[in-house]
């Protein structure tokens, strides 16, 4: 089935300590967000993309994708979930229906493998709720107090790291995000809004190298992968 994509790209990325938002840093001669868009643009089932860009963003208009007919710009919002809501509204204007699948994917996650994208689409195709790519915790996990001392070891067998894309029906996702925002609950990804609304998103195990560029060493690691040729 066809799917739509929302790329929230209106964050400032202060943890990168860079001169520009992290999605515009260079990786293999192009900006991170261009690689991120490439993960979707040649997919035969893609219906369209909304990219959420801050109003004062000077970088996006200079990218060649700014003039690509498959991509529509939506306004950025105060928090990530505000940006995603703007993106969903933009998709509605493009003709998306309430029941259509929408994949929300971080602009700063440029190393999504096609096999993972297809796995998500296939395994959730008939799901009543939807879900997300995720990776089971691999290290031993500690709960740590404010004094930097370990309080306890957490059972890692039930802990997963939530990645993107996160795939939900447009109408269900919009309602859940709106309700969560209204209630003032902390929503750091789409699934948390669905969970809060009482749904049970499914985790689909993905590759650990689908990482979100957050700290300078993430970009160094990806740059090495890129120069060695992506696997
Ligand atoms: O800050 P973090 O890494 O969690 O951001 C995840 C994604 O959400 C990034 O692609 C960022 O650009 C986006 N974002 C957004 N609007 C905000 C905050 C973050 O689109 N207000």
mmCIF file of C-alpha atoms and ligand atoms in Angstrom:
data_model
loop_
_atom_site.group_PDB
_atom_site.id
_atom_site.type_symbol
_atom_site.label_atom_id
_atom_site.label_comp_id
_atom_site.label_asym_id
_atom_site.label_seq_id
_atom_site.Cartn_x
_atom_site.Cartn_y
_atom_site.Cartn_z
ATOM 1 C CA UNK A 1 0.000 0.000 0.000
ATOM 2 C CA UNK A 2 1.024 3.626 -0.512
ATOM 3 C CA UNK A 3 2.576 5.541 2.358
ATOM 4 C CA UNK A 4 3.304 9.161 3.236
ATOM 5 C CA UNK A 5 6.337 10.511 5.084
ATOM 6 C CA UNK A 6 6.753 13.330 7.617
ATOM 7 C CA UNK A 7 10.315 14.470 8.344
ATOM 8 C CA UNK A 8 10.536 16.720 11.411
ATOM 9 C CA UNK A 9 13.562 18.936 10.727
ATOM 10 C CA UNK A 10 12.934 22.014 12.838
ATOM 11 C CA UNK A 11 15.128 21.221 15.835
ATOM 12 C CA UNK A 12 18.291 23.115 16.693
ATOM 13 C CA UNK A 13 20.369 20.105 17.759
ATOM 14 C CA UNK A 14 22.278 21.849 20.531
ATOM 15 C CA UNK A 15 23.982 18.616 21.675
ATOM 16 C CA UNK A 16 26.024 18.591 18.434
ATOM 17 C CA UNK A 17 27.722 21.895 19.355
ATOM 18 C CA UNK A 18 27.836 22.737 15.628
ATOM 19 C CA UNK A 19 27.348 26.031 13.778
ATOM 20 C CA UNK A 20 24.073 24.850 12.233
ATOM 21 C CA UNK A 21 21.235 22.388 12.941
ATOM 22 C CA UNK A 22 22.599 18.864 12.678
ATOM 23 C CA UNK A 23 20.488 17.867 9.657
ATOM 24 C CA UNK A 24 22.505 20.357 7.581
ATOM 25 C CA UNK A 25 25.934 19.021 8.545
ATOM 26 C CA UNK A 26 27.827 17.354 5.710
ATOM 27 C CA UNK A 27 28.155 13.624 5.237
ATOM 28 C CA UNK A 28 29.923 12.328 2.142
ATOM 29 C CA UNK A 29 29.610 15.653 0.316
ATOM 30 C CA UNK A 30 25.912 16.244 0.950
ATOM 31 C CA UNK A 31 23.849 17.306 3.921
ATOM 32 C CA UNK A 32 22.429 14.730 6.308
ATOM 33 C CA UNK A 33 18.823 15.605 5.464
ATOM 34 C CA UNK A 34 19.415 14.906 1.758
ATOM 35 C CA UNK A 35 20.596 11.398 2.613
ATOM 36 C CA UNK A 36 17.571 11.001 4.881
ATOM 37 C CA UNK A 37 15.210 11.969 2.059
ATOM 38 C CA UNK A 38 17.021 9.598 -0.310
ATOM 39 C CA UNK A 39 15.960 6.717 1.945
ATOM 40 C CA UNK A 40 12.358 7.292 0.803
ATOM 41 C CA UNK A 41 12.309 9.171 -2.493
ATOM 42 C CA UNK A 42 12.912 6.272 -4.841
ATOM 43 C CA UNK A 43 10.463 3.936 -3.064
ATOM 44 C CA UNK A 44 7.729 2.873 -5.496
ATOM 45 C CA UNK A 45 4.961 3.089 -2.847
ATOM 46 C CA UNK A 46 5.802 6.642 -1.718
ATOM 47 C CA UNK A 47 2.816 9.021 -2.027
ATOM 48 C CA UNK A 48 4.515 12.215 -0.841
ATOM 49 C CA UNK A 49 6.694 13.843 1.807
ATOM 50 C CA UNK A 50 6.179 16.746 4.201
ATOM 51 C CA UNK A 51 9.355 18.245 5.668
ATOM 52 C CA UNK A 52 8.914 20.425 8.766
ATOM 53 C CA UNK A 53 11.298 23.379 8.556
ATOM 54 C CA UNK A 54 11.683 26.301 10.977
ATOM 55 C CA UNK A 55 10.458 29.602 9.486
ATOM 56 C CA UNK A 56 13.861 31.284 9.889
ATOM 57 C CA UNK A 57 15.853 28.328 8.501
ATOM 58 C CA UNK A 58 18.351 29.721 5.934
ATOM 59 C CA UNK A 59 19.666 26.315 4.808
ATOM 60 C CA UNK A 60 16.670 24.423 3.417
ATOM 61 C CA UNK A 61 15.897 26.803 0.493
ATOM 62 C CA UNK A 62 19.425 26.220 -0.864
ATOM 63 C CA UNK A 63 19.088 22.442 -1.077
ATOM 64 C CA UNK A 64 18.073 20.971 -4.417
ATOM 65 C CA UNK A 65 15.255 19.060 -2.706
ATOM 66 C CA UNK A 66 13.614 22.379 -1.768
ATOM 67 C CA UNK A 67 12.230 22.475 -5.322
ATOM 68 C CA UNK A 68 11.333 18.795 -5.647
ATOM 69 C CA UNK A 69 7.650 18.242 -6.444
ATOM 70 C CA UNK A 70 7.439 15.161 -4.220
ATOM 71 C CA UNK A 71 8.397 17.187 -1.134
ATOM 72 C CA UNK A 72 6.273 19.858 0.548
ATOM 73 C CA UNK A 73 7.526 22.204 3.229
ATOM 74 C CA UNK A 74 5.519 22.457 6.457
ATOM 75 C CA UNK A 75 6.140 24.908 9.322
ATOM 76 C CA UNK A 76 8.258 23.838 12.272
ATOM 77 C CA UNK A 77 6.719 23.888 15.735
ATOM 78 C CA UNK A 78 7.886 24.548 19.263
ATOM 79 C CA UNK A 79 8.432 20.878 20.101
ATOM 80 C CA UNK A 80 8.991 17.918 17.835
ATOM 81 C CA UNK A 81 5.340 16.831 18.180
ATOM 82 C CA UNK A 82 4.143 20.315 17.117
ATOM 83 C CA UNK A 83 6.298 20.008 13.995
ATOM 84 C CA UNK A 84 4.895 16.542 13.253
ATOM 85 C CA UNK A 85 1.318 17.816 13.631
ATOM 86 C CA UNK A 86 2.064 20.571 11.111
ATOM 87 C CA UNK A 87 3.456 17.930 8.766
ATOM 88 C CA UNK A 88 0.328 15.799 9.099
ATOM 89 C CA UNK A 89 -1.870 18.797 8.268
ATOM 90 C CA UNK A 90 0.281 19.435 5.208
ATOM 91 C CA UNK A 91 -0.231 15.843 4.055
ATOM 92 C CA UNK A 92 -3.991 16.362 4.394
ATOM 93 C CA UNK A 93 -3.719 19.280 1.986
ATOM 94 C CA UNK A 94 -1.798 17.054 -0.414
ATOM 95 C CA UNK A 95 -4.701 14.620 -0.476
ATOM 96 C CA UNK A 96 -3.775 12.105 2.214
ATOM 97 C CA UNK A 97 -6.728 10.292 3.813
ATOM 98 C CA UNK A 98 -7.354 9.597 7.491
ATOM 99 C CA UNK A 99 -6.734 5.901 6.989
ATOM 100 C CA UNK A 100 -3.457 6.273 5.026
ATOM 101 C CA UNK A 101 -0.171 5.124 6.533
ATOM 102 C CA UNK A 102 2.249 7.868 7.581
ATOM 103 C CA UNK A 103 5.887 7.204 8.424
ATOM 104 C CA UNK A 104 7.501 9.811 10.692
ATOM 105 C CA UNK A 105 11.289 9.779 10.427
ATOM 106 C CA UNK A 106 13.922 12.018 12.032
ATOM 107 C CA UNK A 107 15.775 14.327 9.641
ATOM 108 C CA UNK A 108 18.975 13.446 11.487
ATOM 109 C CA UNK A 109 18.700 9.677 10.837
ATOM 110 C CA UNK A 110 20.323 9.280 7.413
ATOM 111 C CA UNK A 111 21.351 5.630 7.550
ATOM 112 C CA UNK A 112 17.976 3.876 7.269
ATOM 113 C CA UNK A 113 18.440 0.669 5.268
ATOM 114 C CA UNK A 114 15.898 -0.086 2.529
ATOM 115 C CA UNK A 115 15.505 -3.580 3.967
ATOM 116 C CA UNK A 116 14.414 -2.087 7.314
ATOM 117 C CA UNK A 117 11.965 0.280 5.620
ATOM 118 C CA UNK A 118 10.438 -2.608 3.678
ATOM 119 C CA UNK A 119 10.339 -4.789 6.798
ATOM 120 C CA UNK A 120 8.378 -2.097 8.657
ATOM 121 C CA UNK A 121 5.946 -1.611 5.761
ATOM 122 C CA UNK A 122 5.413 -5.340 5.289
ATOM 123 C CA UNK A 123 5.083 -6.411 8.912
ATOM 124 C CA UNK A 124 2.663 -3.606 9.800
ATOM 125 C CA UNK A 125 0.648 -3.597 6.568
ATOM 126 C CA UNK A 126 -2.411 -5.219 8.198
ATOM 127 C CA UNK A 127 -1.804 -4.023 11.753
ATOM 128 C CA UNK A 128 -4.693 -2.243 13.471
ATOM 129 C CA UNK A 129 -2.387 0.268 15.205
ATOM 130 C CA UNK A 130 1.056 0.457 13.579
ATOM 131 C CA UNK A 131 4.467 0.567 15.175
ATOM 132 C CA UNK A 132 8.090 1.522 14.949
ATOM 133 C CA UNK A 133 11.586 0.328 14.195
ATOM 134 C CA UNK A 134 13.371 -0.432 17.443
ATOM 135 C CA UNK A 135 16.441 -2.218 18.742
ATOM 136 C CA UNK A 136 16.604 -4.414 21.865
ATOM 137 C CA UNK A 137 18.874 -3.027 24.569
ATOM 138 C CA UNK A 138 22.247 -4.730 24.306
ATOM 139 C CA UNK A 139 24.189 -3.310 27.238
ATOM 140 C CA UNK A 140 23.504 -3.828 30.906
ATOM 141 C CA UNK A 141 21.271 -0.969 32.040
ATOM 142 C CA UNK A 142 21.568 0.979 35.302
ATOM 143 C CA UNK A 143 19.206 3.329 37.048
ATOM 144 C CA UNK A 144 21.419 6.140 38.338
ATOM 145 C CA UNK A 145 20.723 8.752 40.991
ATOM 146 C CA UNK A 146 21.525 12.470 40.832
ATOM 147 C CA UNK A 147 24.767 11.793 42.737
ATOM 148 C CA UNK A 148 26.029 9.629 39.869
ATOM 149 C CA UNK A 149 25.760 6.382 41.821
ATOM 150 C CA UNK A 150 23.971 3.274 40.641
ATOM 151 C CA UNK A 151 20.632 2.640 42.339
ATOM 152 C CA UNK A 152 19.879 -0.634 40.593
ATOM 153 C CA UNK A 153 20.346 -2.756 37.488
ATOM 154 C CA UNK A 154 17.334 -2.763 35.171
ATOM 155 C CA UNK A 155 16.071 -5.940 33.484
ATOM 156 C CA UNK A 156 17.186 -5.286 29.905
ATOM 157 C CA UNK A 157 15.227 -8.165 28.400
ATOM 158 C CA UNK A 158 12.111 -5.975 28.246
ATOM 159 C CA UNK A 159 13.809 -2.737 27.152
ATOM 160 C CA UNK A 160 14.014 -1.555 23.541
ATOM 161 C CA UNK A 161 15.386 1.648 22.033
ATOM 162 C CA UNK A 162 12.770 3.449 19.941
ATOM 163 C CA UNK A 163 14.031 4.413 16.489
ATOM 164 C CA UNK A 164 12.256 5.853 13.474
ATOM 165 C CA UNK A 165 10.460 5.499 11.096
ATOM 166 C CA UNK A 166 7.325 5.212 13.213
ATOM 167 C CA UNK A 167 4.316 4.138 11.168
ATOM 168 C CA UNK A 168 0.720 4.975 12.055
ATOM 169 C CA UNK A 169 -2.583 5.843 10.368
ATOM 170 C CA UNK A 170 -2.794 9.562 9.728
ATOM 171 C CA UNK A 171 -6.076 10.117 11.594
ATOM 172 C CA UNK A 172 -5.173 8.008 14.613
ATOM 173 C CA UNK A 173 -1.747 9.642 14.931
ATOM 174 C CA UNK A 174 -3.109 13.173 14.641
ATOM 175 C CA UNK A 175 -5.808 12.558 17.274
ATOM 176 C CA UNK A 176 -3.316 10.980 19.658
ATOM 177 C CA UNK A 177 -0.778 13.800 19.263
ATOM 178 C CA UNK A 178 -3.454 16.474 19.712
ATOM 179 C CA UNK A 179 -4.836 14.791 22.819
ATOM 180 C CA UNK A 180 -1.383 14.283 24.336
ATOM 181 C CA UNK A 181 -0.444 17.907 23.679
ATOM 182 C CA UNK A 182 -3.702 19.115 25.183
ATOM 183 C CA UNK A 183 -3.052 17.047 28.308
ATOM 184 C CA UNK A 184 0.526 18.303 28.541
ATOM 185 C CA UNK A 185 2.097 14.839 28.648
ATOM 186 C CA UNK A 186 5.690 14.363 27.529
ATOM 187 C CA UNK A 187 5.747 13.122 23.946
ATOM 188 C CA UNK A 188 9.229 12.489 22.568
ATOM 189 C CA UNK A 189 8.128 10.207 19.753
ATOM 190 C CA UNK A 190 4.890 9.341 17.943
ATOM 191 C CA UNK A 191 4.471 5.979 19.660
ATOM 192 C CA UNK A 192 4.365 7.618 23.092
ATOM 193 C CA UNK A 193 1.309 9.626 22.016
ATOM 194 C CA UNK A 194 -0.403 6.441 20.775
ATOM 195 C CA UNK A 195 0.493 4.632 24.006
ATOM 196 C CA UNK A 196 -0.919 7.480 26.048
ATOM 197 C CA UNK A 197 -4.151 7.192 24.021
ATOM 198 C CA UNK A 198 -4.367 3.527 25.022
ATOM 199 C CA UNK A 199 -3.065 1.878 21.841
ATOM 200 C CA UNK A 200 -0.312 -0.745 21.691
ATOM 201 C CA UNK A 201 2.268 0.109 18.998
ATOM 202 C CA UNK A 202 4.318 -2.851 17.760
ATOM 203 C CA UNK A 203 8.118 -2.892 17.754
ATOM 204 C CA UNK A 204 9.795 -4.146 14.600
ATOM 205 C CA UNK A 205 13.444 -5.038 15.152
ATOM 206 C CA UNK A 206 15.705 -2.915 12.973
ATOM 207 C CA UNK A 207 19.409 -2.387 12.462
ATOM 208 C CA UNK A 208 21.366 -0.682 15.234
ATOM 209 C CA UNK A 209 23.215 1.483 12.686
ATOM 210 C CA UNK A 210 20.018 3.459 11.912
ATOM 211 C CA UNK A 211 21.268 5.973 14.428
ATOM 212 C CA UNK A 212 20.163 9.533 15.040
ATOM 213 C CA UNK A 213 23.030 11.964 14.786
ATOM 214 C CA UNK A 214 23.028 13.479 18.258
ATOM 215 C CA UNK A 215 26.641 13.915 19.343
ATOM 216 C CA UNK A 216 29.773 14.774 17.311
ATOM 217 C CA UNK A 217 31.061 11.187 17.501
ATOM 218 C CA UNK A 218 27.884 9.922 15.772
ATOM 219 C CA UNK A 219 28.744 11.956 12.696
ATOM 220 C CA UNK A 220 32.368 10.770 12.757
ATOM 221 C CA UNK A 221 31.168 7.170 12.897
ATOM 222 C CA UNK A 222 28.746 7.653 9.989
ATOM 223 C CA UNK A 223 31.383 9.494 7.934
ATOM 224 C CA UNK A 224 33.688 6.488 8.263
ATOM 225 C CA UNK A 225 30.887 4.190 7.133
ATOM 226 C CA UNK A 226 30.144 6.453 4.187
ATOM 227 C CA UNK A 227 33.742 6.662 2.999
ATOM 228 C CA UNK A 228 33.991 2.864 3.238
ATOM 229 C CA UNK A 229 30.798 2.533 1.167
ATOM 230 C CA UNK A 230 27.430 1.904 2.787
ATOM 231 C CA UNK A 231 26.602 -1.718 3.433
HETATM 232 O O1 LIG B 1 16.283 16.791 19.278
HETATM 233 P P1 LIG B 1 15.975 15.446 18.691
HETATM 234 O O2 LIG B 1 17.204 14.754 18.174
HETATM 235 O O3 LIG B 1 15.138 14.570 19.557
HETATM 236 O O4 LIG B 1 15.081 15.764 17.404
HETATM 237 C C1 LIG B 1 14.523 14.735 16.625
HETATM 238 C C2 LIG B 1 14.008 15.309 15.314
HETATM 239 O O5 LIG B 1 12.910 16.201 15.572
HETATM 240 C C3 LIG B 1 15.061 16.102 14.562
HETATM 241 O O6 LIG B 1 15.018 15.720 13.195
HETATM 242 C C4 LIG B 1 14.638 17.549 14.799
HETATM 243 O O7 LIG B 1 14.998 18.407 13.729
HETATM 244 C C5 LIG B 1 13.124 17.431 14.904
HETATM 245 N N1 LIG B 1 12.487 18.535 15.661
HETATM 246 C C6 LIG B 1 11.498 19.326 15.050
HETATM 247 N N2 LIG B 1 10.917 20.364 15.732
HETATM 248 C C7 LIG B 1 11.280 20.650 17.003
HETATM 249 C C8 LIG B 1 12.272 19.852 17.653
HETATM 250 C C9 LIG B 1 12.856 18.792 16.956
HETATM 251 O O8 LIG B 1 11.160 19.095 13.891
HETATM 252 N N3 LIG B 1 10.689 21.679 17.630
#
